[in-house]
Amino acid sequence: MLDKNKVKLGIAPIGWTNDDMPDLGAENTFQQCVSEMALAGFTGCEVGNKYPKDTAVLKKALDLRNMQICNAWFSTFLTTKPYEETEREFIKHITFLKEMGAKVVGVSEQGHSIQGTDLPIFEAKYVMNDEEWDMLTSGLNKLGKVAKDMGIALTFHHHMGTVVQTAAEIDRMMENTDPELFSLLFDSGHLAYCGEDYMAVLKKYAKRIKHVHLKDIRPEVIEKVKAEHLSFLQGVRLGTFTVPGDGAIDFAPIFEVLAENDYEGYVLVEAEQDPAIANPLEYAIKARKYIAEKAGL
């Protein structure tokens, strides 16, 4: 069981409103989203496109619900744009996070990413050359130093359709980054989606994981995506992902490995679905009950 004094439980707003496909959950307000998160028993959340940009306004809304920001997605373009452009935006981003009391930032390399395109997710993924790998890892080390100096830990979100998707790509990235400056955001759903052994990745890098996304999958939908050459976003609409306890992944062994390695930080439910089909509050409660049972949180 996870240590309640060290591990906190959060949920992402993407189940209520989808940043990549704004029509999904367009009807759901920020107030509804954070109220239902709190009602379902969560104390942390990430940031969605409907969240107030003013930190004072956002803090007040979250404080009323006994919630806090634990992370917010940041897109890096280290392989396709000058490093300085990414760093400039990164500093703005982590300044906001620090004001909100977050301890980590989750970044994802979006240079050459196909996750937001119409390209088939299994066939069209970009594979980096050696020069691009050097640009990515050296840039991540630099950003890690910037973040550390500002009191935030840099974590990297491996993701379907991006240049760091597979276990081998995660290995190469981890081997060429400084453990003092760079950590992993572990996401079971994305590794399971592309057919990787997520438990092996978890065990290998348990000591370098500082943020965890709890994302479940529906294998029958993934098979459809593969067979029909669909895009990542088409898969999301069809229900590729779901909350822990509703899909194919057994999270008990994941929680065991995290507990064995004294994991400290947030475990966060992140399951983008169409809220018109998967009622966000209903699925948040389902996830909360499952995590209580399996992780003791």
Short mmCIF file of C-alpha atoms in Angstrom, two decimals, residues 122 125-128 133 136-137 156-177 182 184-205 208:
data_model
loop_
_atom_site.label_atom_id
_atom_site.label_comp_id
_atom_site.label_asym_id
_atom_site.label_seq_id
_atom_site.Cartn_x
_atom_site.Cartn_y
_atom_site.Cartn_z
CA PHE A 122 0.81 3.29 -35.44
CA LYS A 125 5.36 8.08 -35.81
CA TYR A 126 8.57 10.02 -36.37
CA VAL A 127 11.91 8.43 -35.46
CA MET A 128 14.73 10.80 -34.52
CA TRP A 133 18.58 12.98 -30.03
CA LEU A 136 16.57 16.72 -27.25
CA THR A 137 18.68 15.39 -24.39
CA PHE A 156 9.14 13.95 -18.93
CA HIS A 157 5.84 12.58 -20.23
CA HIS A 158 6.45 9.79 -22.77
CA HIS A 159 3.43 9.85 -25.07
CA MET A 160 1.87 8.11 -28.05
CA GLY A 161 2.67 9.83 -31.34
CA THR A 162 5.72 11.68 -30.02
CA VAL A 163 9.44 11.06 -30.48
CA VAL A 164 9.65 9.43 -27.02
CA GLN A 165 7.00 6.72 -27.08
CA THR A 166 8.70 3.32 -26.83
CA ALA A 167 10.71 1.68 -24.04
CA ALA A 168 13.85 1.93 -26.18
CA GLU A 169 13.29 5.65 -26.69
CA ILE A 170 12.72 6.14 -22.97
CA ASP A 171 15.97 4.22 -22.31
CA ARG A 172 17.98 6.41 -24.66
CA MET A 173 16.55 9.57 -23.15
CA MET A 174 17.16 8.46 -19.57
CA GLU A 175 20.71 7.30 -20.32
CA ASN A 176 21.60 10.72 -21.76
CA THR A 177 20.05 12.96 -19.12
CA PHE A 182 15.69 15.11 -15.00
CA LEU A 184 10.32 10.52 -15.64
CA LEU A 185 6.58 11.00 -15.63
CA PHE A 186 5.39 7.39 -15.76
CA ASP A 187 2.21 6.72 -17.74
CA SER A 188 0.98 3.12 -17.81
CA GLY A 189 -1.65 3.79 -20.48
CA HIS A 190 0.72 5.13 -23.13
CA LEU A 191 3.17 2.25 -22.69
CA ALA A 192 0.39 -0.34 -22.79
CA TYR A 193 -1.08 1.35 -25.89
CA CYS A 194 2.08 0.83 -27.94
CA GLY A 195 2.55 -2.72 -26.67
CA GLU A 196 5.44 -2.10 -24.27
CA ASP A 197 6.03 -3.82 -20.93
CA TYR A 198 5.04 -0.97 -18.64
CA MET A 199 6.00 -2.91 -15.52
CA ALA A 200 9.55 -3.36 -16.80
CA VAL A 201 9.86 0.38 -17.47
CA LEU A 202 8.42 1.17 -14.05
CA LYS A 203 10.83 -1.16 -12.23
CA LYS A 204 13.82 0.08 -14.21
CA TYR A 205 13.24 3.77 -13.50
CA ARG A 208 13.76 8.46 -11.17
#
